[in-house]
Amino acid sequence: MAEIKGEHSLNVSEELPLSDKNLPKTKRVASLDIFRGLTVALMILVDDAGGQWPMIGHAPWNGCNLADFVMPFFLFIVGMAIPLALKRIPNRLLAVKKVIVRTLKLLFWGLLLQGGFSHAPDNLTYGVDMKHIRWCGILQRIALAYLVVALVEIFSRSAQARDPEPTHLSIFKLYYWHWLVGACILAVYLALLYGIHVPDWQFTVHNPDSIYNGTTLTVTCGVRGKLDPPCNAVGYIDREVIGINHMYKRPAWRRSEACTENSPYEGPFKKNAPSWCYAPFEPEGILSSISAILSTIIGLHFGHVLIHLQDHPSRLKHWLLLGLALLTSGLILHFTHAIPLNKQLYTLSYVCVTSGAAALLFSAFYIMVDIWGLTFLFLPLKWIGMNAMLVYVMAAEGIFAGFINGWYYGDPHNTLVYWIQKHVFIKVWHSTRVGILLYVIFAEILFWAVVAGILHRLGIYWKL
């Protein structure tokens, strides 16, 4: 994911040649690789085992489950990597060119992997009807956040005079432009979220398995400032700008108590389920992606701390205090019912809680790895983090599993992947839930950690 494979290093000379080939190789921040690797592993876990273990999958609406930390963790990591990578490219024009090229690559891969072209690994088909292509997705959101924050970092360099004695407060002063941009983003997001009037809307069900397939349903709204599933401004903007046919067809709200008897598991809808249960909703849409930039700005600040504060205690004090402040603020907003935690809307409380959690988790890795030197305990995660784009495409997006499933015997379900799931894991444990969980951990995450480790030894990396 963005800078999903970023060159993050310290103590780089400011006087560098313009050619990438001549840029000096420097020591990587191992804890950042490990944090990135953990996030990719979590994505695989929640995507492939979340159906059997809904408590680790996305919350149906308000709330925050394990899966809901994955996206903000990626954005936080992207933010941290930006100043460390751009420090190696002091030429502004070259830096802008690299940022734009990387953004276009992320958009391309995002559309290819999540636009609907590939239906791997379960359905052995490919191709997408352009009338129903999904324009938004994980990599597209990361591309937007990366582009905005990286450009702010590049064009505010002239305002960043050298601080002879960096302090905790001077870092905020040095990079005041970043916080000003963040404040503007937050103001626009809140104004639109609470200020837009959401009218009634209609949609046509496109689901052959639904009794309402081909039926046009109406959702009654006519409200302003609501944060419930059918009548929020986030969904309204996406329906008007993107178009409802280009939005995600299986949103997490399908598992809510209003829609299904099996909540939080996915299952048949109730007979009296409201019409919006059948509607698409884009969890990586326009307004929520604008708010998501805040996670990257917070990560950017943590990267600046890593550069400017040279001793471990100073860095950790800054990170831990800010992380605790963010986490506490978000929880207060949620439990006082001021602003609920909501990944689908990417609310302010959600930004604070997930960014605070990212700060504390990264700090823990920094202590164990960069201070105590316990890198060997996290080698599988480090290998994944150093080749994260490869693991994301092949494992998290199921491209490798789809390729393996393409070779079957007699029946499309008679494949090596399904045989391993059934006979090596599910039958041994006499439990589908436990078997799938162990399959994901050992046959997917650990397998790709070993592959990434081999590629690391060979010096092979997939970089955007």
GROMACS .gro file of C-alpha atoms in nm:
model
  464
    1MET     CA    1   0.000   0.000   0.000
    2ALA     CA    2   0.140   0.325  -0.029
    3GLU     CA    3   0.477   0.351   0.021
    4ILE     CA    4   0.366   0.016   0.119
    5LYS     CA    5   0.726  -0.050   0.041
    6GLY     CA    6   0.876   0.285   0.129
    7GLU     CA    7   1.243   0.360   0.168
    8HIS     CA    8   1.249   0.471   0.528
    9SER     CA    9   1.590   0.549   0.667
   10LEU     CA   10   1.767   0.785   0.901
   11ASN     CA   11   2.071   1.011   0.899
   12VAL     CA   12   2.067   1.070   0.524
   13SER     CA   13   2.283   1.346   0.381
   14GLU     CA   14   2.094   1.646   0.249
   15GLU     CA   15   2.327   1.680  -0.052
   16LEU     CA   16   2.216   1.391  -0.272
   17PRO     CA   17   2.244   1.327  -0.646
   18LEU     CA   18   1.922   1.332  -0.846
   19SER     CA   19   1.942   0.978  -0.979
   20ASP     CA   20   1.774   0.703  -0.775
   21LYS     CA   21   2.058   0.470  -0.870
   22ASN     CA   22   2.309   0.695  -0.697
   23LEU     CA   23   2.109   0.744  -0.377
   24PRO     CA   24   2.296   0.596  -0.081
   25LYS     CA   25   2.160   0.288   0.088
   26THR     CA   26   2.098   0.355   0.453
   27LYS     CA   27   1.984   0.169   0.758
   28ARG     CA   28   1.610   0.092   0.762
   29VAL     CA   29   1.384   0.145   1.061
   30ALA     CA   30   1.310  -0.219   1.140
   31SER     CA   31   1.010  -0.140   1.362
   32LEU     CA   32   0.833   0.032   1.072
   33ASP     CA   33   0.886  -0.271   0.847
   34ILE     CA   34   0.749  -0.495   1.121
   35PHE     CA   35   0.448  -0.271   1.182
   36ARG     CA   36   0.374  -0.273   0.808
   37GLY     CA   37   0.410  -0.651   0.800
   38LEU     CA   38   0.173  -0.690   1.095
   39THR     CA   39  -0.085  -0.472   0.920
   40VAL     CA   40  -0.070  -0.679   0.599
   41ALA     CA   41  -0.099  -0.998   0.808
   42LEU     CA   42  -0.402  -0.854   0.989
   43MET     CA   43  -0.564  -0.773   0.655
   44ILE     CA   44  -0.524  -1.133   0.540
   45LEU     CA   45  -0.655  -1.262   0.873
   46VAL     CA   46  -0.968  -1.047   0.890
   47ASP     CA   47  -1.049  -1.084   0.519
   48ASP     CA   48  -1.021  -1.462   0.506
   49ALA     CA   49  -1.127  -1.559   0.859
   50GLY     CA   50  -1.365  -1.273   0.940
   51GLY     CA   51  -1.663  -1.458   0.796
   52GLN     CA   52  -1.619  -1.735   1.053
   53TRP     CA   53  -1.511  -1.501   1.333
   54PRO     CA   54  -1.723  -1.183   1.300
   55MET     CA   55  -1.569  -1.028   1.610
   56ILE     CA   56  -1.248  -0.977   1.410
   57GLY     CA   57  -1.432  -0.862   1.096
   58HIS     CA   58  -1.556  -0.511   1.032
   59ALA     CA   59  -1.817  -0.374   1.271
   60PRO     CA   60  -2.157  -0.368   1.094
   61TRP     CA   61  -2.185   0.005   1.165
   62ASN     CA   62  -2.082   0.188   1.485
   63GLY     CA   63  -1.802   0.034   1.687
   64CYS     CA   64  -1.450  -0.080   1.614
   65ASN     CA   65  -1.343  -0.442   1.560
   66LEU     CA   66  -0.998  -0.574   1.473
   67ALA     CA   67  -1.054  -0.531   1.097
   68ASP     CA   68  -1.137  -0.165   1.146
   69PHE     CA   69  -0.779  -0.090   1.252
   70VAL     CA   70  -0.621  -0.213   0.928
   71MET     CA   71  -0.692   0.082   0.697
   72PRO     CA   72  -0.588   0.356   0.945
   73PHE     CA   73  -0.274   0.158   1.031
   74PHE     CA   74  -0.178   0.157   0.663
   75LEU     CA   75  -0.241   0.530   0.634
   76PHE     CA   76  -0.042   0.599   0.952
   77ILE     CA   77   0.251   0.397   0.812
   78VAL     CA   78   0.228   0.583   0.481
   79GLY     CA   79   0.251   0.911   0.670
   80MET     CA   80   0.554   0.798   0.871
   81ALA     CA   81   0.736   0.682   0.558
   82ILE     CA   82   0.683   1.003   0.360
   83PRO     CA   83   0.940   1.234   0.532
   84LEU     CA   84   1.189   0.949   0.561
   85ALA     CA   85   1.166   0.872   0.189
   86LEU     CA   86   1.146   1.229   0.059
   87LYS     CA   87   1.444   1.330   0.270
   88ARG     CA   88   1.651   1.132   0.021
   89ILE     CA   89   1.524   1.351  -0.267
   90PRO     CA   90   1.601   1.718  -0.194
   91ASN     CA   91   1.515   1.823  -0.551
   92ARG     CA   92   1.151   1.940  -0.541
   93LEU     CA   93   1.068   1.870  -0.907
   94LEU     CA   94   1.203   1.517  -0.892
   95ALA     CA   95   1.016   1.453  -0.566
   96VAL     CA   96   0.685   1.572  -0.718
   97LYS     CA   97   0.742   1.351  -1.022
   98LYS     CA   98   0.803   1.044  -0.803
   99VAL     CA   99   0.494   1.117  -0.593
  100ILE     CA  100   0.269   1.153  -0.898
  101VAL     CA  101   0.404   0.839  -1.064
  102ARG     CA  102   0.359   0.637  -0.744
  103THR     CA  103   0.005   0.773  -0.705
  104LEU     CA  104  -0.086   0.666  -1.059
  105LYS     CA  105   0.055   0.318  -0.993
  106LEU     CA  106  -0.154   0.286  -0.678
  107LEU     CA  107  -0.468   0.395  -0.865
  108PHE     CA  108  -0.400   0.145  -1.143
  109TRP     CA  109  -0.351  -0.147  -0.907
  110GLY     CA  110  -0.648  -0.039  -0.698
  111LEU     CA  111  -0.884  -0.044  -0.997
  112LEU     CA  112  -0.742  -0.374  -1.122
  113LEU     CA  113  -0.763  -0.552  -0.786
  114GLN     CA  114  -1.084  -0.407  -0.640
  115GLY     CA  115  -1.267  -0.265  -0.940
  116GLY     CA  116  -1.427  -0.601  -1.013
  117PHE     CA  117  -1.204  -0.724  -1.298
  118SER     CA  118  -1.067  -1.019  -1.102
  119HIS     CA  119  -1.315  -1.241  -0.920
  120ALA     CA  120  -1.049  -1.466  -0.767
  121PRO     CA  121  -1.017  -1.686  -0.580
  122ASP     CA  122  -1.366  -1.839  -0.557
  123ASN     CA  123  -1.512  -1.764  -0.900
  124LEU     CA  124  -1.299  -1.866  -1.194
  125THR     CA  125  -1.400  -1.567  -1.405
  126TYR     CA  126  -1.258  -1.230  -1.490
  127GLY     CA  127  -1.366  -0.909  -1.656
  128VAL     CA  128  -1.586  -0.625  -1.537
  129ASP     CA  129  -1.889  -0.446  -1.678
  130MET     CA  130  -1.784  -0.081  -1.695
  131LYS     CA  131  -2.140   0.015  -1.597
  132HIS     CA  132  -2.074  -0.145  -1.257
  133ILE     CA  133  -1.699  -0.107  -1.201
  134ARG     CA  134  -1.608  -0.006  -0.847
  135TRP     CA  135  -1.407   0.315  -0.866
  136CYS     CA  136  -1.304   0.335  -0.500
  137GLY     CA  137  -1.102   0.094  -0.288
  138ILE     CA  138  -0.814   0.050  -0.045
  139LEU     CA  139  -0.528   0.147  -0.277
  140GLN     CA  140  -0.726   0.436  -0.423
  141ARG     CA  141  -0.778   0.580  -0.074
  142ILE     CA  142  -0.411   0.534   0.007
  143ALA     CA  143  -0.320   0.701  -0.323
  144LEU     CA  144  -0.528   1.008  -0.237
  145ALA     CA  145  -0.387   1.041   0.114
  146TYR     CA  146  -0.032   0.982  -0.008
  147LEU     CA  147  -0.065   1.239  -0.288
  148VAL     CA  148  -0.206   1.515  -0.067
  149VAL     CA  149   0.027   1.465   0.228
  150ALA     CA  150   0.340   1.412   0.018
  151LEU     CA  151   0.277   1.729  -0.183
  152VAL     CA  152   0.220   1.927   0.138
  153GLU     CA  153   0.550   1.788   0.269
  154ILE     CA  154   0.734   1.883  -0.050
  155PHE     CA  155   0.598   2.235  -0.093
  156SER     CA  156   0.630   2.333   0.273
  157ARG     CA  157   1.001   2.252   0.287
  158SER     CA  158   1.104   2.615   0.251
  159ALA     CA  159   0.912   2.696   0.571
  160GLN     CA  160   1.102   2.432   0.763
  161ALA     CA  161   1.412   2.610   0.884
  162ARG     CA  162   1.667   2.402   1.064
  163ASP     CA  163   1.604   2.383   1.435
  164PRO     CA  164   1.941   2.373   1.615
  165GLU     CA  165   1.786   2.230   1.930
  166PRO     CA  166   1.471   2.034   1.839
  167THR     CA  167   1.212   2.010   2.115
  168HIS     CA  168   0.870   1.850   2.142
  169LEU     CA  169   0.689   2.179   2.076
  170SER     CA  170   0.926   2.306   1.807
  171ILE     CA  171   0.835   2.012   1.583
  172PHE     CA  172   0.475   2.131   1.579
  173LYS     CA  173   0.598   2.481   1.496
  174LEU     CA  174   0.831   2.362   1.220
  175TYR     CA  175   0.550   2.183   1.044
  176TYR     CA  176   0.258   2.412   1.118
  177TRP     CA  177   0.150   2.394   0.752
  178HIS     CA  178   0.068   2.026   0.791
  179TRP     CA  179  -0.155   2.090   1.090
  180LEU     CA  180  -0.320   2.383   0.911
  181VAL     CA  181  -0.403   2.155   0.618
  182GLY     CA  182  -0.533   1.895   0.863
  183ALA     CA  183  -0.756   2.153   1.031
  184CYS     CA  184  -0.897   2.261   0.694
  185ILE     CA  185  -0.967   1.900   0.599
  186LEU     CA  186  -1.143   1.838   0.931
  187ALA     CA  187  -1.350   2.156   0.893
  188VAL     CA  188  -1.462   2.061   0.540
  189TYR     CA  189  -1.542   1.705   0.647
  190LEU     CA  190  -1.750   1.807   0.949
  191ALA     CA  191  -1.930   2.082   0.757
  192LEU     CA  192  -2.035   1.839   0.485
  193LEU     CA  193  -2.111   1.551   0.722
  194TYR     CA  194  -2.344   1.754   0.941
  195GLY     CA  195  -2.454   2.025   0.700
  196ILE     CA  196  -2.571   1.846   0.385
  197HIS     CA  197  -2.942   1.771   0.350
  198VAL     CA  198  -2.994   1.406   0.249
  199PRO     CA  199  -3.312   1.360   0.043
  200ASP     CA  200  -3.506   1.039  -0.020
  201TRP     CA  201  -3.333   0.811  -0.270
  202GLN     CA  202  -3.399   0.506  -0.484
  203PHE     CA  203  -3.194   0.216  -0.611
  204THR     CA  204  -3.246  -0.100  -0.814
  205VAL     CA  205  -3.142  -0.433  -0.663
  206HIS     CA  206  -2.887  -0.618  -0.879
  207ASN     CA  207  -2.858  -0.955  -0.704
  208PRO     CA  208  -2.977  -1.277  -0.872
  209ASP     CA  209  -3.004  -1.446  -0.529
  210SER     CA  210  -3.242  -1.181  -0.391
  211ILE     CA  211  -3.620  -1.196  -0.417
  212TYR     CA  212  -3.603  -0.825  -0.496
  213ASN     CA  213  -3.364  -0.865  -0.792
  214GLY     CA  214  -3.454  -0.604  -1.052
  215THR     CA  215  -3.686  -0.421  -0.811
  216THR     CA  216  -3.651  -0.049  -0.745
  217LEU     CA  217  -3.666   0.031  -0.374
  218THR     CA  218  -3.702   0.367  -0.200
  219VAL     CA  219  -3.520   0.485   0.112
  220THR     CA  220  -3.690   0.764   0.307
  221CYS     CA  221  -3.458   1.031   0.447
  222GLY     CA  222  -3.518   1.405   0.416
  223VAL     CA  223  -3.283   1.479   0.708
  224ARG     CA  224  -2.959   1.661   0.786
  225GLY     CA  225  -2.666   1.563   1.009
  226LYS     CA  226  -2.768   1.198   1.065
  227LEU     CA  227  -2.500   0.932   1.100
  228ASP     CA  228  -2.722   0.626   1.057
  229PRO     CA  229  -2.670   0.382   0.765
  230PRO     CA  230  -2.934   0.503   0.514
  231CYS     CA  231  -2.933   0.880   0.558
  232ASN     CA  232  -2.575   1.003   0.610
  233ALA     CA  233  -2.398   1.259   0.393
  234VAL     CA  234  -2.111   1.019   0.315
  235GLY     CA  235  -2.338   0.782   0.125
  236TYR     CA  236  -2.532   1.068  -0.034
  237ILE     CA  237  -2.218   1.229  -0.184
  238ASP     CA  238  -2.100   0.894  -0.321
  239ARG     CA  239  -2.438   0.821  -0.480
  240GLU     CA  240  -2.442   1.164  -0.645
  241VAL     CA  241  -2.079   1.177  -0.760
  242ILE     CA  242  -1.968   0.816  -0.811
  243GLY     CA  243  -2.308   0.668  -0.890
  244ILE     CA  244  -2.478   0.392  -0.693
  245ASN     CA  245  -2.387   0.127  -0.953
  246HIS     CA  246  -2.017   0.190  -0.888
  247MET     CA  247  -2.031   0.143  -0.512
  248TYR     CA  248  -1.946  -0.160  -0.296
  249LYS     CA  249  -2.221  -0.422  -0.326
  250ARG     CA  250  -2.170  -0.603   0.006
  251PRO     CA  251  -2.125  -0.338   0.278
  252ALA     CA  252  -2.072  -0.443   0.640
  253TRP     CA  253  -2.412  -0.302   0.741
  254ARG     CA  254  -2.571  -0.615   0.584
  255ARG     CA  255  -2.470  -0.792   0.908
  256SER     CA  256  -2.646  -0.541   1.136
  257GLU     CA  257  -2.935  -0.642   1.361
  258ALA     CA  258  -3.177  -0.439   1.151
  259CYS     CA  259  -3.098  -0.651   0.844
  260THR     CA  260  -3.036  -1.012   0.951
  261GLU     CA  261  -3.136  -1.251   1.227
  262ASN     CA  262  -2.780  -1.387   1.239
  263SER     CA  263  -2.608  -1.059   1.328
  264PRO     CA  264  -2.313  -1.013   1.351
  265TYR     CA  265  -2.286  -1.306   1.107
  266GLU     CA  266  -2.398  -1.254   0.750
  267GLY     CA  267  -2.714  -1.440   0.658
  268PRO     CA  268  -3.055  -1.412   0.494
  269PHE     CA  269  -3.227  -1.080   0.552
  270LYS     CA  270  -3.527  -1.051   0.779
  271LYS     CA  271  -3.865  -1.042   0.604
  272ASN     CA  272  -3.919  -0.693   0.744
  273ALA     CA  273  -3.562  -0.574   0.680
  274PRO     CA  274  -3.553  -0.206   0.577
  275SER     CA  275  -3.491  -0.135   0.211
  276TRP     CA  276  -3.143   0.012   0.269
  277CYS     CA  277  -3.015  -0.332   0.374
  278TYR     CA  278  -3.020  -0.428   0.005
  279ALA     CA  279  -2.839  -0.112  -0.110
  280PRO     CA  280  -2.469  -0.065  -0.193
  281PHE     CA  281  -2.249   0.157   0.023
  282GLU     CA  282  -1.891   0.264  -0.044
  283PRO     CA  283  -1.667   0.225   0.265
  284GLU     CA  284  -1.378   0.392   0.079
  285GLY     CA  285  -1.585   0.674  -0.068
  286ILE     CA  286  -1.516   1.041  -0.132
  287LEU     CA  287  -1.599   1.218   0.194
  288SER     CA  288  -1.467   0.939   0.417
  289SER     CA  289  -1.141   0.937   0.215
  290ILE     CA  290  -1.103   1.310   0.275
  291SER     CA  291  -1.127   1.241   0.648
  292ALA     CA  292  -0.882   0.951   0.611
  293ILE     CA  293  -0.609   1.197   0.509
  294LEU     CA  294  -0.598   1.297   0.878
  295SER     CA  295  -0.459   0.953   0.970
  296THR     CA  296  -0.174   1.008   0.725
  297ILE     CA  297  -0.101   1.357   0.858
  298ILE     CA  298  -0.074   1.216   1.210
  299GLY     CA  299   0.163   0.946   1.082
  300LEU     CA  300   0.364   1.217   0.904
  301HIS     CA  301   0.416   1.393   1.239
  302PHE     CA  302   0.550   1.072   1.391
  303GLY     CA  303   0.796   1.047   1.103
  304HIS     CA  304   0.913   1.402   1.172
  305VAL     CA  305   0.971   1.311   1.536
  306LEU     CA  306   1.185   1.018   1.423
  307ILE     CA  307   1.399   1.253   1.213
  308HIS     CA  308   1.435   1.551   1.449
  309LEU     CA  309   1.460   1.392   1.795
  310GLN     CA  310   1.776   1.187   1.798
  311ASP     CA  311   1.750   1.000   2.130
  312HIS     CA  312   1.513   0.714   2.213
  313PRO     CA  313   1.362   0.858   2.535
  314SER     CA  314   1.263   1.185   2.365
  315ARG     CA  315   1.101   1.007   2.073
  316LEU     CA  316   0.912   0.765   2.292
  317LYS     CA  317   0.791   1.035   2.530
  318HIS     CA  318   0.650   1.235   2.238
  319TRP     CA  319   0.491   0.934   2.067
  320LEU     CA  320   0.339   0.787   2.383
  321LEU     CA  321   0.193   1.112   2.510
  322LEU     CA  322   0.040   1.200   2.173
  323GLY     CA  323  -0.084   0.844   2.123
  324LEU     CA  324  -0.254   0.836   2.464
  325ALA     CA  325  -0.405   1.180   2.404
  326LEU     CA  326  -0.552   1.070   2.070
  327LEU     CA  327  -0.683   0.743   2.208
  328THR     CA  328  -0.843   0.910   2.510
  329SER     CA  329  -1.000   1.187   2.301
  330GLY     CA  330  -1.153   0.938   2.060
  331LEU     CA  331  -1.298   0.721   2.336
  332ILE     CA  332  -1.448   1.025   2.509
  333LEU     CA  333  -1.614   1.137   2.185
  334HIS     CA  334  -1.756   0.788   2.135
  335PHE     CA  335  -1.879   0.706   2.484
  336THR     CA  336  -2.030   1.049   2.539
  337HIS     CA  337  -2.225   0.987   2.215
  338ALA     CA  338  -2.085   1.309   2.068
  339ILE     CA  339  -1.928   1.137   1.764
  340PRO     CA  340  -1.950   0.756   1.738
  341LEU     CA  341  -1.665   0.534   1.627
  342ASN     CA  342  -1.746   0.447   1.266
  343LYS     CA  343  -1.508   0.314   1.004
  344GLN     CA  344  -1.761   0.345   0.720
  345LEU     CA  345  -1.795   0.720   0.782
  346TYR     CA  346  -1.434   0.763   0.904
  347THR     CA  347  -1.551   0.982   1.191
  348LEU     CA  348  -1.323   1.204   1.401
  349SER     CA  349  -1.345   0.969   1.701
  350TYR     CA  350  -1.242   0.682   1.472
  351VAL     CA  351  -0.942   0.883   1.346
  352CYS     CA  352  -0.833   0.955   1.704
  353VAL     CA  353  -0.876   0.601   1.842
  354THR     CA  354  -0.710   0.421   1.551
  355SER     CA  355  -0.425   0.672   1.520
  356GLY     CA  356  -0.366   0.655   1.895
  357ALA     CA  357  -0.361   0.275   1.878
  358ALA     CA  358  -0.118   0.290   1.584
  359ALA     CA  359   0.109   0.525   1.780
  360LEU     CA  360   0.117   0.301   2.086
  361LEU     CA  361   0.166  -0.019   1.887
  362PHE     CA  362   0.447   0.130   1.680
  363SER     CA  363   0.610   0.259   2.000
  364ALA     CA  364   0.599  -0.093   2.144
  365PHE     CA  365   0.769  -0.233   1.833
  366TYR     CA  366   1.025   0.048   1.845
  367ILE     CA  367   1.115  -0.042   2.204
  368MET     CA  368   1.142  -0.415   2.138
  369VAL     CA  369   1.317  -0.395   1.801
  370ASP     CA  370   1.515  -0.071   1.766
  371ILE     CA  371   1.610  -0.035   2.134
  372TRP     CA  372   1.622  -0.388   2.273
  373GLY     CA  373   1.730  -0.546   1.943
  374LEU     CA  374   1.472  -0.829   1.946
  375THR     CA  375   1.427  -0.823   1.568
  376PHE     CA  376   1.457  -1.202   1.542
  377LEU     CA  377   1.125  -1.243   1.725
  378PHE     CA  378   0.944  -1.061   1.445
  379LEU     CA  379   1.137  -1.176   1.137
  380PRO     CA  380   0.827  -1.315   0.957
  381LEU     CA  381   0.652  -0.980   0.996
  382LYS     CA  382   0.965  -0.792   0.891
  383TRP     CA  383   0.992  -0.998   0.572
  384ILE     CA  384   0.627  -0.933   0.489
  385GLY     CA  385   0.672  -0.563   0.559
  386MET     CA  386   0.970  -0.538   0.326
  387ASN     CA  387   0.771  -0.698   0.041
  388ALA     CA  388   0.426  -0.583   0.143
  389MET     CA  389   0.292  -0.505  -0.205
  390LEU     CA  390   0.368  -0.858  -0.322
  391VAL     CA  391   0.198  -1.018  -0.021
  392TYR     CA  392  -0.099  -0.780  -0.046
  393VAL     CA  393  -0.162  -0.866  -0.413
  394MET     CA  394  -0.095  -1.237  -0.393
  395ALA     CA  395  -0.248  -1.315  -0.052
  396ALA     CA  396  -0.480  -1.038   0.068
  397GLU     CA  397  -0.636  -0.995  -0.278
  398GLY     CA  398  -0.634  -1.371  -0.345
  399ILE     CA  399  -0.452  -1.361  -0.679
  400PHE     CA  400  -0.227  -1.658  -0.598
  401ALA     CA  401  -0.516  -1.861  -0.455
  402GLY     CA  402  -0.718  -1.778  -0.766
  403PHE     CA  403  -0.437  -1.908  -0.985
  404ILE     CA  404  -0.411  -2.231  -0.785
  405ASN     CA  405  -0.791  -2.275  -0.794
  406GLY     CA  406  -0.775  -2.246  -1.171
  407TRP     CA  407  -0.633  -2.599  -1.180
  408TYR     CA  408  -0.908  -2.834  -1.063
  409TYR     CA  409  -1.006  -3.198  -1.113
  410GLY     CA  410  -1.357  -3.260  -1.243
  411ASP     CA  411  -1.524  -2.991  -1.032
  412PRO     CA  412  -1.419  -2.627  -0.974
  413HIS     CA  413  -1.427  -2.689  -0.598
  414ASN     CA  414  -1.194  -2.988  -0.626
  415THR     CA  415  -0.871  -2.786  -0.598
  416LEU     CA  416  -0.554  -2.795  -0.392
  417VAL     CA  417  -0.662  -2.495  -0.184
  418TYR     CA  418  -0.998  -2.647  -0.087
  419TRP     CA  419  -0.839  -2.988  -0.027
  420ILE     CA  420  -0.584  -2.839   0.215
  421GLN     CA  421  -0.855  -2.642   0.396
  422LYS     CA  422  -1.081  -2.944   0.434
  423HIS     CA  423  -0.839  -3.229   0.502
  424VAL     CA  424  -0.540  -3.064   0.668
  425PHE     CA  425  -0.723  -2.814   0.887
  426ILE     CA  426  -1.102  -2.850   0.914
  427LYS     CA  427  -1.123  -3.231   0.946
  428VAL     CA  428  -0.830  -3.247   1.186
  429TRP     CA  429  -0.990  -2.997   1.425
  430HIS     CA  430  -1.350  -3.107   1.356
  431SER     CA  431  -1.443  -2.740   1.331
  432THR     CA  432  -1.485  -2.515   1.028
  433ARG     CA  433  -1.423  -2.202   1.235
  434VAL     CA  434  -1.101  -2.325   1.396
  435GLY     CA  435  -0.986  -2.493   1.076
  436ILE     CA  436  -1.026  -2.180   0.864
  437LEU     CA  437  -0.853  -1.967   1.127
  438LEU     CA  438  -0.552  -2.201   1.141
  439TYR     CA  439  -0.547  -2.228   0.761
  440VAL     CA  440  -0.524  -1.850   0.729
  441ILE     CA  441  -0.250  -1.825   0.992
  442PHE     CA  442  -0.029  -2.111   0.870
  443ALA     CA  443  -0.113  -2.173   0.504
  444GLU     CA  444  -0.146  -1.806   0.411
  445ILE     CA  445   0.028  -1.565   0.649
  446LEU     CA  446   0.319  -1.790   0.751
  447PHE     CA  447   0.353  -1.926   0.396
  448TRP     CA  448   0.389  -1.578   0.249
  449ALA     CA  449   0.624  -1.476   0.530
  450VAL     CA  450   0.856  -1.757   0.424
  451VAL     CA  451   0.824  -1.659   0.057
  452ALA     CA  452   0.898  -1.295   0.144
  453GLY     CA  453   1.196  -1.409   0.352
  454ILE     CA  454   1.340  -1.604   0.058
  455LEU     CA  455   1.292  -1.306  -0.172
  456HIS     CA  456   1.461  -1.085   0.088
  457ARG     CA  457   1.764  -1.312   0.088
  458LEU     CA  458   1.770  -1.286  -0.293
  459GLY     CA  459   1.732  -0.908  -0.279
  460ILE     CA  460   1.402  -0.913  -0.471
  461TYR     CA  461   1.135  -0.658  -0.376
  462TRP     CA  462   0.816  -0.536  -0.544
  463LYS     CA  463   0.819  -0.158  -0.511
  464LEU     CA  464   0.569   0.095  -0.644
   0.00000   0.00000   0.00000
